[in-house]
């Protein structure tokens, strides 16, 4: 039906799957989920780099202390060694041990000054320290940190008990080693060769652990804030998705209940993501459905009205047959019955075709059609069944494949045939109907001219309405159902084309129908 078409924007699947927004819902959700993971990864990387740099710096400082002390001992006499070790130990907090070339312990700063650091027993510390150590282990496992040996005081305390001291004596260079105290604080040892023996500095760098844990706590606080912000943003994003979807679901439910006329589906024009696309698609769908329902109801009312006329005529003629005795009058009544039956048959056939036209086009698979060949076959068909007095048809055949379109051949043939039939019926006896087809830009235009009275300006839209029929004088009543042009327009619209009617500019009278269809791509 001609009035059953909808706009291209609501029917074209390519347009339904495109939008102008840069950030789709998939992008937003992905970004929101990745931001927390990315922040965790960056924070972990930063903390690992920070810890490694700090560890290198503390190890370098211990090695420098040991090297400087070794130089001072070499420069001093044997009687000054212990005072030097005691002084350095008090100022740095490190434990200084001097081993003889044979491995004996010659001097120990703790024997002179007392312990300068204490290795804490985890059993004597509270839960907070235990939690911190658990976090230390988890972080080490996360970054794949190198495993450190546990620090234990050897018995007896000789050079051979310390691998770094043996290596320093053998290689004649400073060697540093980091071990873990029982509470996972680092114990740094630096061994430096001196006078054939080895000087070893040992320190428990608890400040290093406090610095790293403080930095980690700051990062953890920031992460908790960011995770909370991410949760709030996720809730906001979910709300921006759920609320419009709920509105759309409610509107779809009301449409399903048959209240489509009462439903105003939100179009969400400010949203350019998938939700906005869905809203506009559902709105277009509901409008199309409402339009179709209205047209179906109007079509049913028109069909009822059109069928009542021949049925009333049939009833009157049949009733008259029982009462009329005059043979001539009875024959007239029988003729009326036959004409009304033929009219009913024609009406039912055209009504059936009009009703299924849209459905067929919606399911149809279009193919490439050469309109020159198709119209040539139609014109030949008209010539073979032309009756006396019928108009002649002249066809300006285009070059082969120059007027190709995508469509359904039988439906396009039905539409073009209806226009030709209309032109022939309004043409004078032996008149000429001219048919031409040509490609103009991206369109293929079919022009059908007749020599009839033409179509008045005010009636050019009405002639495509269902059951609208203005027939030429002398035509037998009921020959046309008034659906031919309506069906033709529905078929052309279903092929994304249009029909226009105007006066001829090359003749004193006559109508010109122009059918415009999208041209197919050239092979």
Short mmCIF file of C-alpha atoms in Angstrom, two decimals, residues 9-512:
data_model
loop_
_atom_site.label_atom_id
_atom_site.label_comp_id
_atom_site.label_asym_id
_atom_site.label_seq_id
_atom_site.Cartn_x
_atom_site.Cartn_y
_atom_site.Cartn_z
CA UNK A 9 16.53 6.22 7.96
CA UNK A 10 14.35 3.77 9.84
CA UNK A 11 14.50 0.99 7.28
CA UNK A 12 18.10 0.99 6.07
CA UNK A 13 20.11 -1.49 8.17
CA UNK A 14 23.37 0.31 7.39
CA UNK A 15 22.02 3.50 8.91
CA UNK A 16 20.75 1.64 11.94
CA UNK A 17 24.25 0.36 12.67
CA UNK A 18 26.12 3.66 12.52
CA UNK A 19 26.39 6.54 14.93
CA UNK A 20 28.39 9.74 15.21
CA UNK A 21 29.70 9.33 18.76
CA UNK A 22 33.37 8.51 19.34
CA UNK A 23 32.82 6.76 22.67
CA UNK A 24 30.54 3.76 22.39
CA UNK A 25 29.33 1.86 25.44
CA UNK A 26 31.89 -0.86 24.77
CA UNK A 27 34.68 1.74 24.83
CA UNK A 28 33.40 3.32 28.04
CA UNK A 29 32.98 0.05 29.89
CA UNK A 30 36.36 -1.19 28.69
CA UNK A 31 38.08 2.05 29.72
CA UNK A 32 36.41 1.98 33.12
CA UNK A 33 37.45 -1.60 33.75
CA UNK A 34 41.00 -1.07 32.52
CA UNK A 35 41.73 2.13 34.40
CA UNK A 36 41.89 0.40 37.79
CA UNK A 37 44.01 -2.45 36.43
CA UNK A 38 46.31 0.04 34.72
CA UNK A 39 46.70 2.09 37.89
CA UNK A 40 47.52 -1.03 39.91
CA UNK A 41 50.12 -2.08 37.35
CA UNK A 42 51.69 1.39 37.22
CA UNK A 43 51.71 1.66 41.00
CA UNK A 44 53.35 -1.75 41.35
CA UNK A 45 55.95 -0.87 38.73
CA UNK A 46 56.69 2.46 40.41
CA UNK A 47 57.04 0.91 43.87
CA UNK A 48 59.32 -1.84 42.56
CA UNK A 49 61.55 0.67 40.77
CA UNK A 50 61.59 2.91 43.84
CA UNK A 51 62.52 0.02 46.13
CA UNK A 52 65.28 -1.23 43.82
CA UNK A 53 66.83 2.22 43.50
CA UNK A 54 66.69 2.76 47.25
CA UNK A 55 68.23 -0.68 47.89
CA UNK A 56 71.08 0.06 45.48
CA UNK A 57 71.70 3.39 47.15
CA UNK A 58 71.78 1.88 50.66
CA UNK A 59 74.07 -0.92 49.49
CA UNK A 60 76.41 1.62 47.86
CA UNK A 61 76.53 3.66 51.08
CA UNK A 62 77.48 0.57 53.14
CA UNK A 63 80.20 -0.34 50.63
CA UNK A 64 81.56 3.21 50.76
CA UNK A 65 81.60 3.10 54.58
CA UNK A 66 83.49 -0.20 54.55
CA UNK A 67 85.94 1.00 51.90
CA UNK A 68 86.66 4.26 53.73
CA UNK A 69 87.15 2.41 57.02
CA UNK A 70 89.49 -0.10 55.33
CA UNK A 71 91.60 2.75 53.94
CA UNK A 72 91.76 4.33 57.38
CA UNK A 73 92.88 1.05 58.98
CA UNK A 74 95.58 0.49 56.37
CA UNK A 75 96.88 3.98 56.98
CA UNK A 76 96.84 3.60 60.79
CA UNK A 77 98.92 1.44 63.01
CA UNK A 78 97.73 -1.83 64.57
CA UNK A 79 97.04 -0.10 67.88
CA UNK A 80 94.61 2.35 66.21
CA UNK A 81 92.42 -0.22 64.46
CA UNK A 82 89.98 -0.85 67.30
CA UNK A 83 89.41 2.87 68.06
CA UNK A 84 88.75 3.47 64.36
CA UNK A 85 86.23 0.61 64.23
CA UNK A 86 84.49 1.87 67.39
CA UNK A 87 84.29 5.42 66.07
CA UNK A 88 82.87 4.37 62.69
CA UNK A 89 80.38 2.01 64.32
CA UNK A 90 79.07 4.71 66.63
CA UNK A 91 78.69 7.22 63.80
CA UNK A 92 77.10 4.91 61.20
CA UNK A 93 75.37 2.30 63.36
CA UNK A 94 77.08 -0.47 61.42
CA UNK A 95 78.89 -3.41 62.97
CA UNK A 96 82.55 -3.48 61.93
CA UNK A 97 84.50 -6.75 61.96
CA UNK A 98 88.13 -7.21 60.99
CA UNK A 99 89.32 -10.66 59.99
CA UNK A 100 92.96 -11.71 59.82
CA UNK A 101 94.45 -13.33 56.69
CA UNK A 102 94.05 -16.73 58.33
CA UNK A 103 90.34 -16.08 58.96
CA UNK A 104 90.45 -15.26 62.66
CA UNK A 105 88.32 -12.44 64.01
CA UNK A 106 90.80 -9.73 65.04
CA UNK A 107 88.37 -7.01 66.11
CA UNK A 108 84.61 -6.49 66.51
CA UNK A 109 83.16 -3.02 67.08
CA UNK A 110 80.32 -4.45 69.17
CA UNK A 111 82.88 -5.72 71.68
CA UNK A 112 83.94 -2.09 72.08
CA UNK A 113 80.69 -0.14 71.77
CA UNK A 114 77.96 -2.67 72.36
CA UNK A 115 75.27 -3.58 69.76
CA UNK A 116 74.36 -0.70 67.42
CA UNK A 117 71.24 -2.45 66.00
CA UNK A 118 68.91 -5.21 67.14
CA UNK A 119 67.36 -7.94 65.00
CA UNK A 120 63.69 -7.97 65.98
CA UNK A 121 61.90 -11.22 66.74
CA UNK A 122 58.56 -11.31 64.79
CA UNK A 123 56.94 -13.20 67.67
CA UNK A 124 57.33 -10.14 69.90
CA UNK A 125 55.76 -7.72 67.38
CA UNK A 126 52.08 -6.90 66.96
CA UNK A 127 49.60 -7.80 64.21
CA UNK A 128 50.31 -4.60 62.27
CA UNK A 129 53.92 -5.65 61.69
CA UNK A 130 52.71 -9.12 60.74
CA UNK A 131 50.32 -7.63 58.18
CA UNK A 132 53.13 -5.46 56.82
CA UNK A 133 55.38 -8.51 56.42
CA UNK A 134 52.53 -10.36 54.63
CA UNK A 135 52.22 -7.44 52.23
CA UNK A 136 55.98 -7.52 51.73
CA UNK A 137 55.87 -11.18 50.77
CA UNK A 138 52.89 -10.64 48.46
CA UNK A 139 54.57 -7.72 46.73
CA UNK A 140 57.81 -9.69 46.29
CA UNK A 141 55.86 -12.54 44.72
CA UNK A 142 53.96 -10.12 42.46
CA UNK A 143 57.06 -8.47 41.03
CA UNK A 144 59.13 -11.64 41.05
CA UNK A 145 61.77 -10.25 43.40
CA UNK A 146 64.97 -12.20 43.94
CA UNK A 147 64.86 -14.50 46.96
CA UNK A 148 67.18 -13.37 49.79
CA UNK A 149 68.84 -15.69 52.31
CA UNK A 150 68.00 -15.35 55.97
CA UNK A 151 70.59 -13.58 58.15
CA UNK A 152 72.03 -15.67 60.99
CA UNK A 153 75.08 -15.08 63.17
CA UNK A 154 77.57 -17.89 62.54
CA UNK A 155 79.28 -19.84 65.27
CA UNK A 156 82.21 -19.53 65.34
CA UNK A 157 82.47 -16.06 63.79
CA UNK A 158 85.30 -16.49 61.29
CA UNK A 159 86.03 -15.28 57.80
CA UNK A 160 85.13 -18.68 56.36
CA UNK A 161 81.57 -18.28 57.73
CA UNK A 162 80.91 -15.31 55.44
CA UNK A 163 80.75 -15.99 51.65
CA UNK A 164 81.15 -12.28 50.84
CA UNK A 165 84.33 -12.09 52.95
CA UNK A 166 85.85 -15.10 51.23
CA UNK A 167 84.93 -13.66 47.82
CA UNK A 168 86.41 -10.25 48.70
CA UNK A 169 89.68 -11.88 49.84
CA UNK A 170 89.87 -14.07 46.74
CA UNK A 171 88.99 -11.36 44.19
CA UNK A 172 90.65 -8.47 46.03
CA UNK A 173 87.64 -6.23 45.65
CA UNK A 174 84.61 -5.03 47.67
CA UNK A 175 81.65 -7.43 47.76
CA UNK A 176 78.18 -6.65 49.12
CA UNK A 177 75.39 -9.06 50.10
CA UNK A 178 71.82 -8.37 51.27
CA UNK A 179 70.01 -10.82 53.55
CA UNK A 180 66.66 -10.81 55.33
CA UNK A 181 66.41 -10.33 59.07
CA UNK A 182 63.72 -12.40 60.86
CA UNK A 183 61.28 -9.46 60.54
CA UNK A 184 62.07 -9.15 56.79
CA UNK A 185 64.13 -5.98 57.19
CA UNK A 186 67.31 -5.99 55.08
CA UNK A 187 70.71 -6.76 56.57
CA UNK A 188 73.44 -5.35 54.31
CA UNK A 189 76.99 -6.66 54.49
CA UNK A 190 79.96 -5.13 52.69
CA UNK A 191 83.35 -6.95 52.72
CA UNK A 192 86.54 -5.11 51.69
CA UNK A 193 90.08 -6.64 51.54
CA UNK A 194 92.58 -4.99 53.86
CA UNK A 195 96.21 -6.02 54.70
CA UNK A 196 95.63 -9.60 53.54
CA UNK A 197 92.54 -9.87 55.68
CA UNK A 198 88.97 -8.60 55.26
CA UNK A 199 86.99 -5.75 56.84
CA UNK A 200 83.26 -6.44 56.92
CA UNK A 201 80.57 -3.84 57.69
CA UNK A 202 77.09 -5.10 58.60
CA UNK A 203 73.98 -2.98 59.13
CA UNK A 204 70.29 -3.69 59.66
CA UNK A 205 68.69 -0.98 57.50
CA UNK A 206 65.30 -0.67 59.17
CA UNK A 207 64.89 2.83 57.71
CA UNK A 208 64.84 1.27 54.23
CA UNK A 209 61.88 -0.93 55.17
CA UNK A 210 60.03 1.97 56.82
CA UNK A 211 60.52 4.14 53.72
CA UNK A 212 59.27 1.44 51.36
CA UNK A 213 56.28 0.61 53.56
CA UNK A 214 55.37 4.29 53.94
CA UNK A 215 55.49 4.74 50.18
CA UNK A 216 53.43 1.61 49.74
CA UNK A 217 50.84 2.83 52.25
CA UNK A 218 50.54 6.13 50.37
CA UNK A 219 50.03 4.30 47.09
CA UNK A 220 47.54 1.95 48.74
CA UNK A 221 45.55 4.90 50.06
CA UNK A 222 45.50 6.44 46.61
CA UNK A 223 44.45 3.11 45.13
CA UNK A 224 41.58 2.78 47.63
CA UNK A 225 40.42 6.24 46.61
CA UNK A 226 40.68 5.41 42.93
CA UNK A 227 38.87 2.09 43.36
CA UNK A 228 36.08 3.90 45.19
CA UNK A 229 35.93 6.45 42.40
CA UNK A 230 35.89 3.64 39.87
CA UNK A 231 32.98 2.00 41.72
CA UNK A 232 31.05 5.28 41.70
CA UNK A 233 31.76 5.75 38.00
CA UNK A 234 30.66 2.17 37.32
CA UNK A 235 27.41 2.77 39.19
CA UNK A 236 26.91 5.98 37.22
CA UNK A 237 27.61 4.19 33.96
CA UNK A 238 25.26 1.36 34.91
CA UNK A 239 22.58 3.90 35.72
CA UNK A 240 23.01 5.63 32.38
CA UNK A 241 22.51 2.23 30.75
CA UNK A 242 19.83 0.67 32.95
CA UNK A 243 17.45 3.63 33.21
CA UNK A 244 17.00 4.21 29.44
CA UNK A 245 16.84 0.46 28.82
CA UNK A 246 14.12 0.19 31.45
CA UNK A 247 12.17 2.98 29.74
CA UNK A 248 12.58 1.29 26.39
CA UNK A 249 11.52 -2.08 27.85
CA UNK A 250 8.40 -0.50 29.37
CA UNK A 251 7.53 1.16 26.06
CA UNK A 252 8.06 -2.12 24.18
CA UNK A 253 5.86 -3.91 26.74
CA UNK A 254 3.07 -1.38 26.21
CA UNK A 255 3.38 -1.79 22.46
CA UNK A 256 3.13 -5.56 22.90
CA UNK A 257 -0.09 -5.06 24.90
CA UNK A 258 -1.60 -3.29 21.91
CA UNK A 259 -1.30 0.25 23.23
CA UNK A 260 0.99 1.51 20.53
CA UNK A 261 -1.02 4.70 20.06
CA UNK A 262 -0.48 5.60 23.70
CA UNK A 263 3.26 4.92 23.72
CA UNK A 264 5.81 7.68 23.28
CA UNK A 265 9.09 5.83 22.91
CA UNK A 266 12.01 8.03 24.06
CA UNK A 267 14.41 8.80 21.22
CA UNK A 268 17.26 10.11 23.45
CA UNK A 269 18.52 12.54 20.79
CA UNK A 270 21.45 13.70 22.93
CA UNK A 271 22.99 10.23 23.12
CA UNK A 272 25.16 9.10 20.24
CA UNK A 273 26.07 5.67 21.65
CA UNK A 274 24.36 2.28 21.26
CA UNK A 275 21.64 3.20 23.77
CA UNK A 276 20.67 6.24 21.72
CA UNK A 277 20.84 4.18 18.55
CA UNK A 278 18.58 1.54 20.12
CA UNK A 279 16.13 4.18 21.38
CA UNK A 280 15.77 5.75 17.96
CA UNK A 281 15.47 2.34 16.29
CA UNK A 282 12.72 1.27 18.73
CA UNK A 283 10.99 4.63 18.29
CA UNK A 284 11.10 4.30 14.50
CA UNK A 285 9.89 0.72 14.77
CA UNK A 286 6.96 1.69 17.01
CA UNK A 287 6.04 4.56 14.69
CA UNK A 288 6.20 2.24 11.71
CA UNK A 289 4.09 -0.31 13.58
CA UNK A 290 1.57 2.36 14.56
CA UNK A 291 1.48 3.56 10.96
CA UNK A 292 0.95 0.03 9.69
CA UNK A 293 -1.82 -0.64 12.19
CA UNK A 294 -3.58 2.57 11.17
CA UNK A 295 -3.24 1.66 7.50
CA UNK A 296 -4.49 -1.87 8.09
CA UNK A 297 -7.55 -0.52 9.88
CA UNK A 298 -8.13 2.07 7.17
CA UNK A 299 -7.60 -0.57 4.49
CA UNK A 300 -10.08 -2.90 6.18
CA UNK A 301 -12.65 -0.09 6.32
CA UNK A 302 -12.07 0.75 2.63
CA UNK A 303 -12.34 -2.92 1.63
CA UNK A 304 -15.60 -3.25 3.54
CA UNK A 305 -16.97 -0.19 1.83
CA UNK A 306 -15.90 -1.31 -1.64
CA UNK A 307 -17.31 -4.81 -1.21
CA UNK A 308 -20.65 -3.56 0.00
CA UNK A 309 -21.48 -1.87 -3.32
CA UNK A 310 -21.30 -4.96 -5.57
CA UNK A 311 -22.86 -7.11 -2.86
CA UNK A 312 -25.77 -4.70 -2.56
CA UNK A 313 -26.15 -4.70 -6.33
CA UNK A 314 -26.04 -8.52 -6.37
CA UNK A 315 -28.65 -8.77 -3.65
CA UNK A 316 -30.94 -6.36 -5.46
CA UNK A 317 -30.52 -8.20 -8.80
CA UNK A 318 -31.10 -11.64 -7.23
CA UNK A 319 -34.16 -10.41 -5.38
CA UNK A 320 -35.48 -8.94 -8.64
CA UNK A 321 -35.07 -12.23 -10.50
CA UNK A 322 -37.68 -13.81 -8.24
CA UNK A 323 -40.23 -11.10 -9.02
CA UNK A 324 -39.56 -10.20 -12.66
CA UNK A 325 -41.26 -12.23 -15.39
CA UNK A 326 -40.14 -10.17 -18.42
CA UNK A 327 -37.44 -12.22 -20.23
CA UNK A 328 -35.53 -9.12 -21.39
CA UNK A 329 -35.50 -7.61 -17.92
CA UNK A 330 -34.44 -10.93 -16.41
CA UNK A 331 -31.56 -11.08 -18.89
CA UNK A 332 -30.46 -7.57 -17.85
CA UNK A 333 -30.53 -8.64 -14.20
CA UNK A 334 -28.43 -11.70 -15.03
CA UNK A 335 -25.96 -9.45 -16.84
CA UNK A 336 -25.75 -7.26 -13.73
CA UNK A 337 -25.13 -10.36 -11.62
CA UNK A 338 -22.35 -11.52 -13.93
CA UNK A 339 -20.73 -8.05 -13.97
CA UNK A 340 -20.96 -7.76 -10.18
CA UNK A 341 -19.42 -11.21 -9.74
CA UNK A 342 -16.61 -10.24 -12.12
CA UNK A 343 -16.15 -6.99 -10.24
CA UNK A 344 -16.01 -8.85 -6.92
CA UNK A 345 -13.49 -11.29 -8.35
CA UNK A 346 -11.35 -8.41 -9.60
CA UNK A 347 -11.66 -6.57 -6.28
CA UNK A 348 -10.70 -9.62 -4.24
CA UNK A 349 -7.72 -10.32 -6.47
CA UNK A 350 -6.47 -6.72 -6.31
CA UNK A 351 -7.12 -6.52 -2.56
CA UNK A 352 -5.13 -9.71 -2.02
CA UNK A 353 -2.25 -8.39 -4.11
CA UNK A 354 -2.27 -5.04 -2.31
CA UNK A 355 -2.27 -6.76 1.08
CA UNK A 356 0.73 -8.97 0.33
CA UNK A 357 2.82 -6.45 -1.63
CA UNK A 358 4.59 -4.98 1.40
CA UNK A 359 5.20 -8.39 2.97
CA UNK A 360 6.68 -9.78 -0.25
CA UNK A 361 9.00 -6.81 -0.71
CA UNK A 362 10.15 -6.99 2.93
CA UNK A 363 11.24 -10.62 2.45
CA UNK A 364 12.36 -10.36 -1.17
CA UNK A 365 15.95 -10.82 -2.30
CA UNK A 366 16.66 -8.23 -4.98
CA UNK A 367 18.51 -9.10 -8.15
CA UNK A 368 19.99 -7.12 -10.99
CA UNK A 369 17.35 -6.26 -13.61
CA UNK A 370 17.79 -4.72 -17.06
CA UNK A 371 14.68 -2.50 -17.31
CA UNK A 372 15.14 -2.20 -21.07
CA UNK A 373 14.58 -5.94 -21.48
CA UNK A 374 11.78 -6.06 -18.87
CA UNK A 375 9.78 -3.18 -20.37
CA UNK A 376 10.36 -4.54 -23.87
CA UNK A 377 8.65 -7.79 -22.85
CA UNK A 378 5.72 -5.85 -21.32
CA UNK A 379 5.27 -3.77 -24.48
CA UNK A 380 5.33 -6.91 -26.67
CA UNK A 381 2.68 -8.44 -24.41
CA UNK A 382 0.45 -5.38 -24.84
CA UNK A 383 0.85 -5.49 -28.59
CA UNK A 384 -0.21 -9.14 -28.80
CA UNK A 385 -3.42 -8.57 -26.79
CA UNK A 386 -4.30 -5.13 -28.13
CA UNK A 387 -7.94 -4.86 -29.05
CA UNK A 388 -9.54 -2.72 -31.72
CA UNK A 389 -9.39 0.93 -30.67
CA UNK A 390 -6.71 0.37 -28.12
CA UNK A 391 -3.81 2.80 -28.06
CA UNK A 392 -0.54 2.02 -29.73
CA UNK A 393 2.61 1.74 -27.63
CA UNK A 394 6.00 3.07 -28.72
CA UNK A 395 9.04 2.06 -26.70
CA UNK A 396 12.40 3.81 -26.91
CA UNK A 397 14.64 0.90 -26.01
CA UNK A 398 17.90 1.88 -24.24
CA UNK A 399 21.29 0.28 -24.72
CA UNK A 400 21.59 -3.12 -23.06
CA UNK A 401 22.45 -2.95 -19.34
CA UNK A 402 22.43 0.87 -19.42
CA UNK A 403 19.22 1.00 -17.32
CA UNK A 404 19.86 -1.67 -14.68
CA UNK A 405 18.37 -1.60 -11.17
CA UNK A 406 18.26 -3.94 -8.19
CA UNK A 407 14.78 -5.31 -7.52
CA UNK A 408 12.20 -8.03 -7.82
CA UNK A 409 11.33 -8.51 -11.52
CA UNK A 410 7.70 -9.61 -11.19
CA UNK A 411 6.86 -6.77 -8.77
CA UNK A 412 8.48 -4.09 -10.94
CA UNK A 413 6.72 -5.54 -13.97
CA UNK A 414 3.41 -5.29 -12.06
CA UNK A 415 4.02 -1.62 -11.21
CA UNK A 416 5.07 -0.60 -14.73
CA UNK A 417 2.21 -2.58 -16.27
CA UNK A 418 -0.29 -0.75 -14.02
CA UNK A 419 1.00 2.64 -15.24
CA UNK A 420 0.87 1.50 -18.88
CA UNK A 421 -2.66 0.14 -18.36
CA UNK A 422 -3.71 3.49 -16.90
CA UNK A 423 -2.17 5.34 -19.87
CA UNK A 424 -3.85 3.04 -22.39
CA UNK A 425 -7.25 3.35 -20.71
CA UNK A 426 -7.16 7.18 -20.85
CA UNK A 427 -5.76 7.39 -24.39
CA UNK A 428 -8.13 8.12 -27.28
CA UNK A 429 -8.79 5.35 -29.84
CA UNK A 430 -5.63 4.65 -31.84
CA UNK A 431 -3.76 7.05 -29.59
CA UNK A 432 -0.05 6.71 -28.85
CA UNK A 433 1.49 5.79 -25.51
CA UNK A 434 5.22 6.52 -25.42
CA UNK A 435 7.48 4.61 -23.04
CA UNK A 436 11.13 5.53 -22.50
CA UNK A 437 13.76 4.49 -19.97
CA UNK A 438 17.19 6.00 -19.41
CA UNK A 439 19.81 6.39 -16.72
CA UNK A 440 20.21 9.89 -15.32
CA UNK A 441 23.06 10.15 -12.84
CA UNK A 442 22.43 7.66 -10.04
CA UNK A 443 18.82 7.08 -11.10
CA UNK A 444 17.01 5.13 -13.76
CA UNK A 445 13.96 7.03 -14.97
CA UNK A 446 10.98 5.43 -16.71
CA UNK A 447 8.76 7.90 -18.59
CA UNK A 448 5.25 6.91 -19.74
CA UNK A 449 3.33 9.53 -21.80
CA UNK A 450 -0.25 9.28 -23.01
CA UNK A 451 -2.53 11.49 -25.15
CA UNK A 452 -5.42 11.55 -22.71
CA UNK A 453 -6.92 14.51 -20.84
CA UNK A 454 -4.12 14.59 -18.26
CA UNK A 455 -4.36 14.66 -14.48
CA UNK A 456 -5.56 17.87 -12.77
CA UNK A 457 -3.09 19.41 -10.33
CA UNK A 458 -5.39 18.91 -7.35
CA UNK A 459 -5.88 15.19 -8.10
CA UNK A 460 -2.25 14.16 -8.58
CA UNK A 461 -1.83 12.86 -5.07
CA UNK A 462 -5.32 11.38 -4.74
CA UNK A 463 -4.95 9.08 -7.76
CA UNK A 464 -2.50 6.96 -5.76
CA UNK A 465 -4.95 6.43 -2.88
CA UNK A 466 -6.63 3.06 -2.51
CA UNK A 467 -9.92 2.61 -4.35
CA UNK A 468 -9.63 6.08 -5.88
CA UNK A 469 -10.95 5.69 -9.41
CA UNK A 470 -11.70 8.39 -11.96
CA UNK A 471 -12.36 6.51 -15.20
CA UNK A 472 -12.73 7.84 -18.76
CA UNK A 473 -16.19 8.21 -20.27
CA UNK A 474 -17.59 5.13 -21.93
CA UNK A 475 -15.61 2.61 -19.86
CA UNK A 476 -17.75 -0.14 -18.42
CA UNK A 477 -18.40 0.17 -14.68
CA UNK A 478 -16.25 -1.95 -12.39
CA UNK A 479 -13.53 -2.70 -14.90
CA UNK A 480 -10.92 -1.21 -12.57
CA UNK A 481 -10.79 -1.63 -8.79
CA UNK A 482 -8.97 1.63 -8.02
CA UNK A 483 -6.00 -0.25 -6.57
CA UNK A 484 -3.69 -0.38 -9.57
CA UNK A 485 -1.85 2.92 -9.00
CA UNK A 486 -1.79 2.36 -5.22
CA UNK A 487 -0.12 -1.02 -5.73
CA UNK A 488 2.31 0.51 -8.24
CA UNK A 489 3.34 3.22 -5.79
CA UNK A 490 3.81 0.69 -2.96
CA UNK A 491 6.05 -1.44 -5.21
CA UNK A 492 8.13 1.54 -6.35
CA UNK A 493 8.48 2.82 -2.78
CA UNK A 494 9.52 -0.67 -1.71
CA UNK A 495 12.39 -0.37 -4.20
CA UNK A 496 13.43 3.02 -2.70
CA UNK A 497 11.98 4.84 -5.70
CA UNK A 498 9.19 7.31 -6.33
CA UNK A 499 6.44 8.04 -8.86
CA UNK A 500 5.65 11.50 -10.13
CA UNK A 501 2.82 12.62 -12.42
CA UNK A 502 2.81 15.83 -14.41
CA UNK A 503 1.54 17.38 -17.64
CA UNK A 504 3.32 16.68 -20.89
CA UNK A 505 5.52 19.54 -22.10
CA UNK A 506 5.70 18.25 -25.69
CA UNK A 507 1.98 17.89 -26.45
CA UNK A 508 -1.19 19.98 -25.95
CA UNK A 509 -2.67 17.37 -23.62
CA UNK A 510 -1.79 14.16 -21.89
CA UNK A 511 -0.29 12.88 -18.66
CA UNK A 512 3.32 11.99 -18.00
#
